[in-house]
XYZ file of C-alpha atoms in Angstrom:
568
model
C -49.972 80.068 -79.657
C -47.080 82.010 -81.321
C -46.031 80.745 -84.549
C -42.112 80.159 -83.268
C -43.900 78.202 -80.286
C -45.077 74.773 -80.175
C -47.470 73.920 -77.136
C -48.436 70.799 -75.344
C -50.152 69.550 -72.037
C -47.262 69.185 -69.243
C -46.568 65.027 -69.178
C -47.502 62.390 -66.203
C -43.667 62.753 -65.209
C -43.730 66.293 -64.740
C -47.069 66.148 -62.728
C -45.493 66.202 -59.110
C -42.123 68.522 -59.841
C -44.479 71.222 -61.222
C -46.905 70.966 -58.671
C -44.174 71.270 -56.117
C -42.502 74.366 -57.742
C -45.795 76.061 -58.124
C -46.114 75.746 -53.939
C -42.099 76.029 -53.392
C -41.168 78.130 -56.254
C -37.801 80.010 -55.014
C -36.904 76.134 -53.726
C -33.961 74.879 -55.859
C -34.496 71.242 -54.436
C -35.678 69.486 -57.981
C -32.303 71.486 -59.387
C -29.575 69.057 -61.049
C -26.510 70.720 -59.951
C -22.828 69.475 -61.582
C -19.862 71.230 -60.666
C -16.580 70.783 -61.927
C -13.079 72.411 -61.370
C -11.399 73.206 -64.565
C -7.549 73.632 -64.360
C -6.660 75.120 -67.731
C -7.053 77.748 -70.303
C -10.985 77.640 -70.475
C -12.594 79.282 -73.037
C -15.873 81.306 -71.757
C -16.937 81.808 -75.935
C -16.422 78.174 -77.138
C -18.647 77.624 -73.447
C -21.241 80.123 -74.747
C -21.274 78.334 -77.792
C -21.674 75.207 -76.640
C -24.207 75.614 -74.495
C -26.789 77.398 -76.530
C -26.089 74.752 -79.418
C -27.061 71.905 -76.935
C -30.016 74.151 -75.969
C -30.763 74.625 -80.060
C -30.741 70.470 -80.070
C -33.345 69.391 -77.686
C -36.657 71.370 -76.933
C -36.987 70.356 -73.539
C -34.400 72.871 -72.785
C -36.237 75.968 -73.910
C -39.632 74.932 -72.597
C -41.054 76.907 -70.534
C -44.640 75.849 -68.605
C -47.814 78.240 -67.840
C -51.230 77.853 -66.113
C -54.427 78.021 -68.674
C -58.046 77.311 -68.117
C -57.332 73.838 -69.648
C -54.313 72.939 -67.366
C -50.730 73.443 -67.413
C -48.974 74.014 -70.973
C -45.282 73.199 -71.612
C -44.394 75.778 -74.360
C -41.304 75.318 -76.600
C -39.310 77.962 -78.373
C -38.534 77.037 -81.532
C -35.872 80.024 -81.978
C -34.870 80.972 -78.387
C -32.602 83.953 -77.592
C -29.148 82.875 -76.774
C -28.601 82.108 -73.006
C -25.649 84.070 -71.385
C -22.969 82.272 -69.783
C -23.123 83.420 -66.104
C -18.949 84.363 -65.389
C -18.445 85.252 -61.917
C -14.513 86.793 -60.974
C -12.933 86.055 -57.882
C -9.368 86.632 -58.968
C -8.859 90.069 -56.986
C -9.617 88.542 -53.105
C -6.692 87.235 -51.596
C -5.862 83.903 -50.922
C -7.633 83.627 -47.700
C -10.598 84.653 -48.453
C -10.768 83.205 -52.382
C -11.759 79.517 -50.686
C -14.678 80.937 -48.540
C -15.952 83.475 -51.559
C -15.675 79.965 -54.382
C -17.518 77.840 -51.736
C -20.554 80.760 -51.524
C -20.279 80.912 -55.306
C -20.876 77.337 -55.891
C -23.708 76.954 -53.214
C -25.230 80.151 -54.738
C -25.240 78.617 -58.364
C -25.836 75.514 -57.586
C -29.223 76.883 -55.285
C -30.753 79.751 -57.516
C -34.050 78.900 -58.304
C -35.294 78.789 -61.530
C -38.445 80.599 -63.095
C -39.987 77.836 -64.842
C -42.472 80.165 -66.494
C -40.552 82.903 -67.712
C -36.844 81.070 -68.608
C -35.068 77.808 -70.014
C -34.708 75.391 -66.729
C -31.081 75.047 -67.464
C -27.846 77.604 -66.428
C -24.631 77.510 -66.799
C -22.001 79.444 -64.859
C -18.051 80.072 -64.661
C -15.896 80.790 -61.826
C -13.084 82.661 -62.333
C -10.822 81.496 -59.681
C -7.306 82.635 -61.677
C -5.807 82.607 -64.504
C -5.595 78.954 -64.761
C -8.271 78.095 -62.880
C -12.346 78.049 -63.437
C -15.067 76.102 -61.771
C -17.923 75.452 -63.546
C -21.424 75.074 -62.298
C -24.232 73.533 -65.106
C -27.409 72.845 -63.548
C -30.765 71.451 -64.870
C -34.207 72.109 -63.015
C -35.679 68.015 -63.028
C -38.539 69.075 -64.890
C -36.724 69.031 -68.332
C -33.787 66.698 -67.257
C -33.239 63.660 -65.571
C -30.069 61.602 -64.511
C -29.682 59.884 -68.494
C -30.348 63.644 -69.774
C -27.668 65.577 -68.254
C -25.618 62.616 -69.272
C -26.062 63.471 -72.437
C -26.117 67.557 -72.187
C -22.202 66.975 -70.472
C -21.633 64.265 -73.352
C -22.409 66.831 -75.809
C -21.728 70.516 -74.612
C -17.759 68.668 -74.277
C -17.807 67.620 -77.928
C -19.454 70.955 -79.191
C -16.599 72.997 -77.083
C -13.892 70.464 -78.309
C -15.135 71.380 -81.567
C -15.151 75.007 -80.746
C -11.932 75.363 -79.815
C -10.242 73.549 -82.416
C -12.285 75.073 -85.012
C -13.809 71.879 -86.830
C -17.312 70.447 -87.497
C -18.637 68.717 -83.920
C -19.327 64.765 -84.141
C -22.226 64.467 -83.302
C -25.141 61.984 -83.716
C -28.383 62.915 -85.067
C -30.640 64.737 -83.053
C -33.521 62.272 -81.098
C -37.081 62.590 -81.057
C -38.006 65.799 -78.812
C -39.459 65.139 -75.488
C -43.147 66.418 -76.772
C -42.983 63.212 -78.863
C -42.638 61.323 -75.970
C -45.001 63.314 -73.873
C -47.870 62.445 -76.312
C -46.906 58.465 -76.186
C -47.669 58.960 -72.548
C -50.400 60.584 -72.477
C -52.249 58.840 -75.554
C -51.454 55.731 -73.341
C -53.521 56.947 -70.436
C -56.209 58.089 -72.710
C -56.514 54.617 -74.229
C -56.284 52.497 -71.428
C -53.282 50.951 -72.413
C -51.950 51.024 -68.026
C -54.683 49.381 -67.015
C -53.065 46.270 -66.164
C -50.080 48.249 -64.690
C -52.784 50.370 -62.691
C -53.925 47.056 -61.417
C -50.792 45.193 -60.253
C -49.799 48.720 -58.099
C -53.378 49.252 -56.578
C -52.768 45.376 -55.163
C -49.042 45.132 -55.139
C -49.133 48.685 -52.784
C -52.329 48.277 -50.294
C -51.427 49.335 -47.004
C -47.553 50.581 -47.872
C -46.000 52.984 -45.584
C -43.082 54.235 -47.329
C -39.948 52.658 -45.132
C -37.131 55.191 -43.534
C -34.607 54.742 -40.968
C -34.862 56.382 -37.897
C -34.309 60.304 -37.859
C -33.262 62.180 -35.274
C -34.108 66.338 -35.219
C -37.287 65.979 -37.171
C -38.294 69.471 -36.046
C -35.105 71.196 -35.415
C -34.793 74.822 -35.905
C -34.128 75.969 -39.641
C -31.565 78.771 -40.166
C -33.273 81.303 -43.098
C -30.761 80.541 -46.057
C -29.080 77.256 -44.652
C -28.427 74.616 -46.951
C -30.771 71.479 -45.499
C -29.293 68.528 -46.932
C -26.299 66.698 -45.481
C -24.290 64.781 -48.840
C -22.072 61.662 -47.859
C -20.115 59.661 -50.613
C -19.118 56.087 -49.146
C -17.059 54.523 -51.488
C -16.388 50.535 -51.268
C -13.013 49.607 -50.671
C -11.275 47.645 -53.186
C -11.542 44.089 -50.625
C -15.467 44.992 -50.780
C -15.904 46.258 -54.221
C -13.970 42.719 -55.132
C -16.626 40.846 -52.488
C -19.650 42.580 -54.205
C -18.741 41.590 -57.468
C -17.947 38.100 -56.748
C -20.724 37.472 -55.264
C -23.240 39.232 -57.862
C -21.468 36.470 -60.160
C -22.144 33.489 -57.737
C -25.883 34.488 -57.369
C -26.459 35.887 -61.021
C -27.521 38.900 -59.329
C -26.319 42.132 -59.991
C -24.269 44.654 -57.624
C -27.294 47.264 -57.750
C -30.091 44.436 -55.894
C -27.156 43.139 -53.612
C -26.575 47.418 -52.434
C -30.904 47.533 -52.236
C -31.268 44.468 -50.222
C -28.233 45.357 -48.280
C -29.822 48.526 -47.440
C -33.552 47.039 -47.004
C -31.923 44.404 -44.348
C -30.601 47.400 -42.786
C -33.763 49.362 -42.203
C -35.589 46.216 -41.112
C -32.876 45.871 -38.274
C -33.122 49.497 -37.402
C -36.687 49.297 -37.315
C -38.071 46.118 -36.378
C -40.213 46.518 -39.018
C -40.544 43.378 -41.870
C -42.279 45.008 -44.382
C -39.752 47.892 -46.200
C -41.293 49.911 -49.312
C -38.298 51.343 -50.789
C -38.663 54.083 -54.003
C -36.348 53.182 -57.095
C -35.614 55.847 -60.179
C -36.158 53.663 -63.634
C -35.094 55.317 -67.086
C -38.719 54.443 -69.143
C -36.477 55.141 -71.975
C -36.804 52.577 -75.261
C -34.083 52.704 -78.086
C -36.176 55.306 -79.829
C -35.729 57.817 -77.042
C -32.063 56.536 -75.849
C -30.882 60.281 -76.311
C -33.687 62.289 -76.020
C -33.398 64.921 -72.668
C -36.436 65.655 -71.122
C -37.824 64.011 -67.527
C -38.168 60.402 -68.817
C -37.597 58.717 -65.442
C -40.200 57.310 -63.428
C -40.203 55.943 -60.003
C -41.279 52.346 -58.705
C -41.700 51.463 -55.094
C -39.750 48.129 -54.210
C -41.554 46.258 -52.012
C -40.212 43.154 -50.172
C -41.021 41.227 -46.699
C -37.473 40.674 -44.772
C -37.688 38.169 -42.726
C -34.340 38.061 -40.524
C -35.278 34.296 -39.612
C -34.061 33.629 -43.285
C -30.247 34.059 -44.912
C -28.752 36.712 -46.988
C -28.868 34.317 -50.211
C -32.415 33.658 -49.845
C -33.333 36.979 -49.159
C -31.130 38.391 -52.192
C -33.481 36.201 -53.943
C -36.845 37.662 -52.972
C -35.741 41.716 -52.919
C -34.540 40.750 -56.357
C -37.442 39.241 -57.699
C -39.380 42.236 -55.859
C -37.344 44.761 -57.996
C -38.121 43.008 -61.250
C -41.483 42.291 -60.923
C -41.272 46.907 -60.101
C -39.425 47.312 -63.069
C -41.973 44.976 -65.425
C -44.554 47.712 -64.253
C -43.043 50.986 -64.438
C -44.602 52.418 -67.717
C -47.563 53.772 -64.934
C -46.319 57.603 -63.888
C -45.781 57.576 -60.238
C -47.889 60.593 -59.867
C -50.531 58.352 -60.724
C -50.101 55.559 -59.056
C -50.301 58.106 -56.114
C -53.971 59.420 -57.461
C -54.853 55.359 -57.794
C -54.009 54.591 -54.274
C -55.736 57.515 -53.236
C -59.026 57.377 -54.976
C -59.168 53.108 -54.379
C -58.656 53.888 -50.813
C -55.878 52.383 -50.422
C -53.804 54.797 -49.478
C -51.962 54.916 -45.699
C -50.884 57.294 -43.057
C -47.724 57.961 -44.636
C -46.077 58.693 -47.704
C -45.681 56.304 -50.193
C -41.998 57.129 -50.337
C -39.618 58.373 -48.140
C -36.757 56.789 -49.314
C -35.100 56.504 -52.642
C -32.285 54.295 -53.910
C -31.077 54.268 -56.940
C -28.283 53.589 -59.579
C -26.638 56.583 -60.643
C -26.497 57.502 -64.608
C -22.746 57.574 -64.992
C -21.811 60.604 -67.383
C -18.720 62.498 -67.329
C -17.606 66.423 -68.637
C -14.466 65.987 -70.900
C -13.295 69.232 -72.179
C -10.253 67.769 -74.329
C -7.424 70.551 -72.898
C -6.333 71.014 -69.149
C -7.325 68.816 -66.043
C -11.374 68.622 -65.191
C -12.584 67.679 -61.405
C -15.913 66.776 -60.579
C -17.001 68.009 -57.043
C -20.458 67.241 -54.936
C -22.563 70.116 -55.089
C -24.683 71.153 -51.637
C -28.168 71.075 -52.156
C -31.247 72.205 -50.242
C -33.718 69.623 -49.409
C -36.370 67.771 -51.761
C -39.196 65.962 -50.247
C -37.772 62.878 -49.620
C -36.054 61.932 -46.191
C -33.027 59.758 -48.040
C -31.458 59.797 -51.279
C -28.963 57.577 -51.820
C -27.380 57.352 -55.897
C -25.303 54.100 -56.534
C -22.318 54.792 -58.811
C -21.494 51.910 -60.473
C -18.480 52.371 -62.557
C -15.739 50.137 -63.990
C -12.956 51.929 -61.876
C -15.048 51.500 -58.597
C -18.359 51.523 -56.721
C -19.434 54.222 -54.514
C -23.061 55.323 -52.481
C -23.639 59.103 -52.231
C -26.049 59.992 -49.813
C -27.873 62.782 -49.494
C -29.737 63.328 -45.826
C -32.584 65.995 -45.175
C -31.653 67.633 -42.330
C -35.435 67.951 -41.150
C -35.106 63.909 -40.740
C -31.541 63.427 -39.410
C -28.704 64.886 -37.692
C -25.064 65.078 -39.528
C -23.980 62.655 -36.801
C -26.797 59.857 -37.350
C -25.890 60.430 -41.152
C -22.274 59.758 -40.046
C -23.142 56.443 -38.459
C -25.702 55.230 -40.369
C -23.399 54.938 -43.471
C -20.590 53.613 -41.678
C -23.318 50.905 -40.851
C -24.072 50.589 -43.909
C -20.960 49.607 -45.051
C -20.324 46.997 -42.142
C -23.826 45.624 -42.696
C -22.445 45.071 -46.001
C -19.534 43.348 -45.120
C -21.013 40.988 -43.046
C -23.782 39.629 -45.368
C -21.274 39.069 -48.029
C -18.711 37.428 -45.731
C -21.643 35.095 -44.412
C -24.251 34.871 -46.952
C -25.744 31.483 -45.590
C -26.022 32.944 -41.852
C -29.393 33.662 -40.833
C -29.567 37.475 -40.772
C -30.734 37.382 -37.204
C -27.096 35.381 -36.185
C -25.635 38.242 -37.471
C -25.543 40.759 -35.040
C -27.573 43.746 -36.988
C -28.544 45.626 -34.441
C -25.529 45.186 -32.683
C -23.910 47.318 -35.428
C -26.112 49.417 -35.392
C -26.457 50.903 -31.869
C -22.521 50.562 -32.162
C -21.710 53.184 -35.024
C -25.052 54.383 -35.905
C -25.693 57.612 -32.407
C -29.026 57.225 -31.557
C -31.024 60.986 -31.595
C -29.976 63.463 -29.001
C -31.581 63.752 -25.718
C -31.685 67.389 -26.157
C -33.961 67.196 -30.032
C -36.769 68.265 -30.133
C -39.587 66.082 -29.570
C -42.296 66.091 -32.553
C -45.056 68.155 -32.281
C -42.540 70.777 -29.995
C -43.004 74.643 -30.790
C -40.420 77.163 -29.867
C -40.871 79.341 -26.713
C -43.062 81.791 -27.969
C -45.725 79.846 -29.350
C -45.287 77.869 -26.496
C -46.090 81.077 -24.406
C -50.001 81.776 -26.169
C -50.919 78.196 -26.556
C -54.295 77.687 -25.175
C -55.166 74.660 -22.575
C -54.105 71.188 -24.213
C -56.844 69.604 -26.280
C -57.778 73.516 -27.629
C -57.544 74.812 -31.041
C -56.384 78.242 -31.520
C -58.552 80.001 -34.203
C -55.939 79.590 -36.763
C -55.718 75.793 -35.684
C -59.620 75.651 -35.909
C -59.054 76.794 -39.823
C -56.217 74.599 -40.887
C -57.902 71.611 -39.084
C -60.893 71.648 -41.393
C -58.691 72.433 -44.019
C -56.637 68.916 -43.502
C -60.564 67.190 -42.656
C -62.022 68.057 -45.880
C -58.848 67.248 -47.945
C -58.115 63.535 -46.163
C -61.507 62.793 -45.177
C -61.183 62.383 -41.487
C -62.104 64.403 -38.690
C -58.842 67.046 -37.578
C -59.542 67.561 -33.935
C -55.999 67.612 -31.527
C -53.371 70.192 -31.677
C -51.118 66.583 -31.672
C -52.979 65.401 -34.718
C -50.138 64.377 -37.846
C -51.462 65.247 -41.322
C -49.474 61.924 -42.493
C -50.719 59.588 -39.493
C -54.627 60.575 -40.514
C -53.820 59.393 -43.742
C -52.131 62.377 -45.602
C -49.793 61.567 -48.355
C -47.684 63.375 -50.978
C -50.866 64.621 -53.520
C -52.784 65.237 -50.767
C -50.172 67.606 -49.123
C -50.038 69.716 -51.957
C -53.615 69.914 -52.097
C -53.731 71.231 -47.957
C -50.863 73.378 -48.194
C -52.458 75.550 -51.168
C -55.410 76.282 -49.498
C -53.961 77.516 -46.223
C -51.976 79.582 -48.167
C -54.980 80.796 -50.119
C -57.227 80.808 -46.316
C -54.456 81.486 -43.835
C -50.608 82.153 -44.741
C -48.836 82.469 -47.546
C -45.783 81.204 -45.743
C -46.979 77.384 -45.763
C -45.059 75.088 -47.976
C -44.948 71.551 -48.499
C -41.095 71.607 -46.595
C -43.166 73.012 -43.984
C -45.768 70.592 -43.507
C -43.426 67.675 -44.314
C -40.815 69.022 -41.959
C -43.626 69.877 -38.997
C -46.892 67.382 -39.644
C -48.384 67.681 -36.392
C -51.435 70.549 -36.306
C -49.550 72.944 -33.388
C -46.302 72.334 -34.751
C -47.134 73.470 -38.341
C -49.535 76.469 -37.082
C -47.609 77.513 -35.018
C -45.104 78.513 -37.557
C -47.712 79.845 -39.572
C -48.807 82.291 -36.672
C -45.103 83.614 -36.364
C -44.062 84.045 -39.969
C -47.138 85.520 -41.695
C -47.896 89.021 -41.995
C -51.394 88.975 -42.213
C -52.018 85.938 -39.952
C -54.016 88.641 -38.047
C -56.824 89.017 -41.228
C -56.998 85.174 -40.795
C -57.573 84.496 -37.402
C -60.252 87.192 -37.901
C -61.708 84.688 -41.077
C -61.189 81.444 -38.871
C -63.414 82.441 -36.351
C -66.582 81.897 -38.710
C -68.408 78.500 -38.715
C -66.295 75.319 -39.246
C -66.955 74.822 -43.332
C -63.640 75.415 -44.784
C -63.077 72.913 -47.767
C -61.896 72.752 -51.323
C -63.750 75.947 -53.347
């Protein structure tokens, strides 16, 4: 180790985002993009400034992580290099084209990946739109930030450019523990036994969960090379049903956030028909000692409730809230492994754990003291969940931004299934003491929310040319033959049909990234998790394979050996 480095193992929280990058590593989709519009004389030294001095302040923003024979390191610079403002100048295009070239400029900052072994997993860049205009793009790789973090990066970079430009001392407080001292909490925790209890409750609480979704439509469309694939939706309440929310939070002693989760767990229930709706939930794990520390200090808890649309809104407010507690009582466990518990008690279904995610939003604003600041959505490329949906929850109003992967849903069933949303809404706060079946649910739903297109693809469908060499139904190609004992040995079950879904035999999140690294290593560099989440059935994914790798032709050569591929 380098005397101005300090070393330690990567933490439980990290576990997943690493492992994800290491298969996906030019993917931006664990980036924290914020992007504001700056209208004003802004200052791209006092930026400069600002930024590396929040850098300088907490470690987990010049950590870096590498691979060693005794796992993955996170290594922090103690005296990092200063980190150059990226300025970007679009003042000399003409008006016309100024809106298209910003709008590339954003998506292209917002999407760069980040080398998480070679830089600080944190950028900012300026956008020099004209002389009194700049948009600003600061964005965070998950791995050292999470929601309460940038909160506090934007909290401070404002004061420390405030302080900048006025040329006085910044106020700031103290600086927190460093996220290795919270890393080694965590881990001596494990070590100790300390989670066994929590390990417990989540083996029982989560036997035979199927993470819940709504219906998708265009699982297996066509990508487009370079297309952004998520589809962002803010819904904010109106002030009649921001008023409604509140009032009623009071009159059950609830809170807005469980009234928006069961809201949106009654939803899926009457999209699906199905009772039983495991929902994932973003908690901070963050005690007063580590209130200000930035680092990836959020876990996630699964949410588990029965809905039983016999029963009324009131009583089932009461049970999805009770469900959320009795989560958040039990979230010191990492979700990574509560993933490697399922999995190695057996436990552990055809499906993710989590497709879904709802949570409440960290509310944290830029404020830069001069001009007029904007914050703007960013466009994002796909993580590997299905929904994403952030609950803002501020004094001056309430608003649900939803974020859609396109692999799961079209724009227009993204469309419809918020304005749903909202109506669902609505109507469970306007009759609370109706049974949720009276309600007409499903009505709503087949009203606003399109059902998938007649001309989708179905899953499992390959484009015309693969289509064209298939063999006979019910035969493996010799790349099939490969990848099929590649997804036996790593789920335990036999692989046999070109129809066969990795996550219907059983295949789940760890065990994906597990598959997809050896065909990459046996078959095709091309394979990725988005790939195999996007395309889980054996033809579908292959065939993809088949048509994107260049030396697919050394591999079908390897596959045609005895069938003994496993773990090495």
């Amino acid at each position: 180790m380098d005397s101005l480095t300090d070393s330690l193992p990567i933490g439980p929280l990290q576990e997943g985002i690493w492992l994800f990058w290491q298969l996906n590593p030019t993917s931006p989709a664990y980036s924290m993009p914020e992007v504001f519009h700056f209208d004003g004389d802004f200052d791209t030294e006092a930026a400069e400034f600002a930024f590396n001095e929040v850098i300088r302040r907490h470690e987990a923003l010049r950590t870096t992580f590498h691979e060693t024979d005794s796992g993955v390191l996170q290594v922090i610079d103690r005296d990092p290099e200063p980190v150059p403002v990226n300025v970007a100048d679009l003042r000399g295009f003409s008006a016309a084209a100024q809106s298209e070239q910003l709008q590339s400029a954003l998506d292209a900052a917002a999407n760069l990946p980040f080398d998480l072994t070679a830089e600080p997993a944190i950028r900012l860049t300026a956008i020099q739109v004209s002389e009194s205009r700049t948009a600003l793009v600061l964005v965070a790789h998950h791995i050292v930030c999470d929601g309460t973090s940038m909160t506090i990066v934007l909290d401070e970079f404002g004061e420390l450019y405030r302080s900048a430009r006025r040329g006085t001392p910044p106020e700031l407080k103290p600086i927190a523990p460093g996220y290795s001292t919270f890393v080694k909490r965590q881990l001596a925790a494990l070590a100790n036994g300390a989670l066994k209890e929590e390990s417990a409750y989540w083996r029982e609480r989560l036997a035979g969960v199927t993470g819940s979704a709504l219906p998708g439509a265009d699982r297996t469309a066509a990508r487009v090379p370079g297309a952004l694939h998520t589809y962002v939706v803010s819904t904010p309440l109106d002030d009649g049903l921001t008023e409604a929310l509140s009032e009623y939070a009071r009159r059950a002693r609830s809170t807005p956030f469980s009234i928006l989760l069961c809201a949106m767990k009654i939803m899926m229930a009457a999209a699906t028909g199905d009772s039983d709706e495991a929902v994932g939930t973003a908690t901070s794990g963050r005690t007063p000692k580590f209130a200000r520390t930035v680092g990836m200090l959020a876990n996630m808890v699964v949410a588990r409730s029965r809905i039983d649309m016999s029963r009324t809104f009131a009583e089932t407010l009461e049970e999805v809230s009770l469900d959320l507690m009795d989560a958040i009582d039990h979230q010191d466990l990492p979700f990574s492994r509560m993933v490697a518990d399922l999995h190695d008690a057996g436990l552990q279904p055809g499906a993710d754990v989590v497709r879904t995610v709802f949570s409440a939003g960290a509310n944290g604003a830029l404020k830069l003291g001069e001009g007029r600041l904007s914050e703007v959505v960013a466009r994002t490329v796909e993580g590997p969940f299905d929904l994403v949906v952030d609950c803002d929850l501020a004094s001056s109003g309430i608003a649900l931004d939803w974020e859609y992967a396109l692999r799961t849903y079209s724009r227009e069933a993204a469309d419809g299934y918020c304005a749903a949303y909202l109506e669902i809404l609505a109507a469970l706060l306007h009759q609370p003491d109706t049974t949720l079946d009276s309600l007409g649910l499903a009505e709503i739903l087949a009203r606003v929310a399109p059902s998938p297109r007649s001309d989708a693809p179905s899953p499992g469908a390959m484009p015309p040319a693969a289509q064209q060499d298939r063999p006979p139904d019910g035969l493996l190609t010799s790349v099939e033959e490969t990848v099929a004992d590649i997804w036996s040995e790593v789920i335990g079950v036999p692989v046999q049909s070109p129809h066969d879904d990795f996550f219907e035999l059983g295949g789940h999140s760890m065990m994906a990234g597990e598959a997809v690294a050896l065909v990459r290593k046996k078959v095709s560099r091309t394979a990725s998790l988005r790939l195999l989440f996007g395309h889980p059935q054996l033809r579908d994914f292959c065939s993809r394979l088949e048509a994107d790798a260049d030396h697919a032709s050394n591999a079908v050569d390897d596959s045609r050996s005895p069938r003994s591929v496993g773990p090495t």
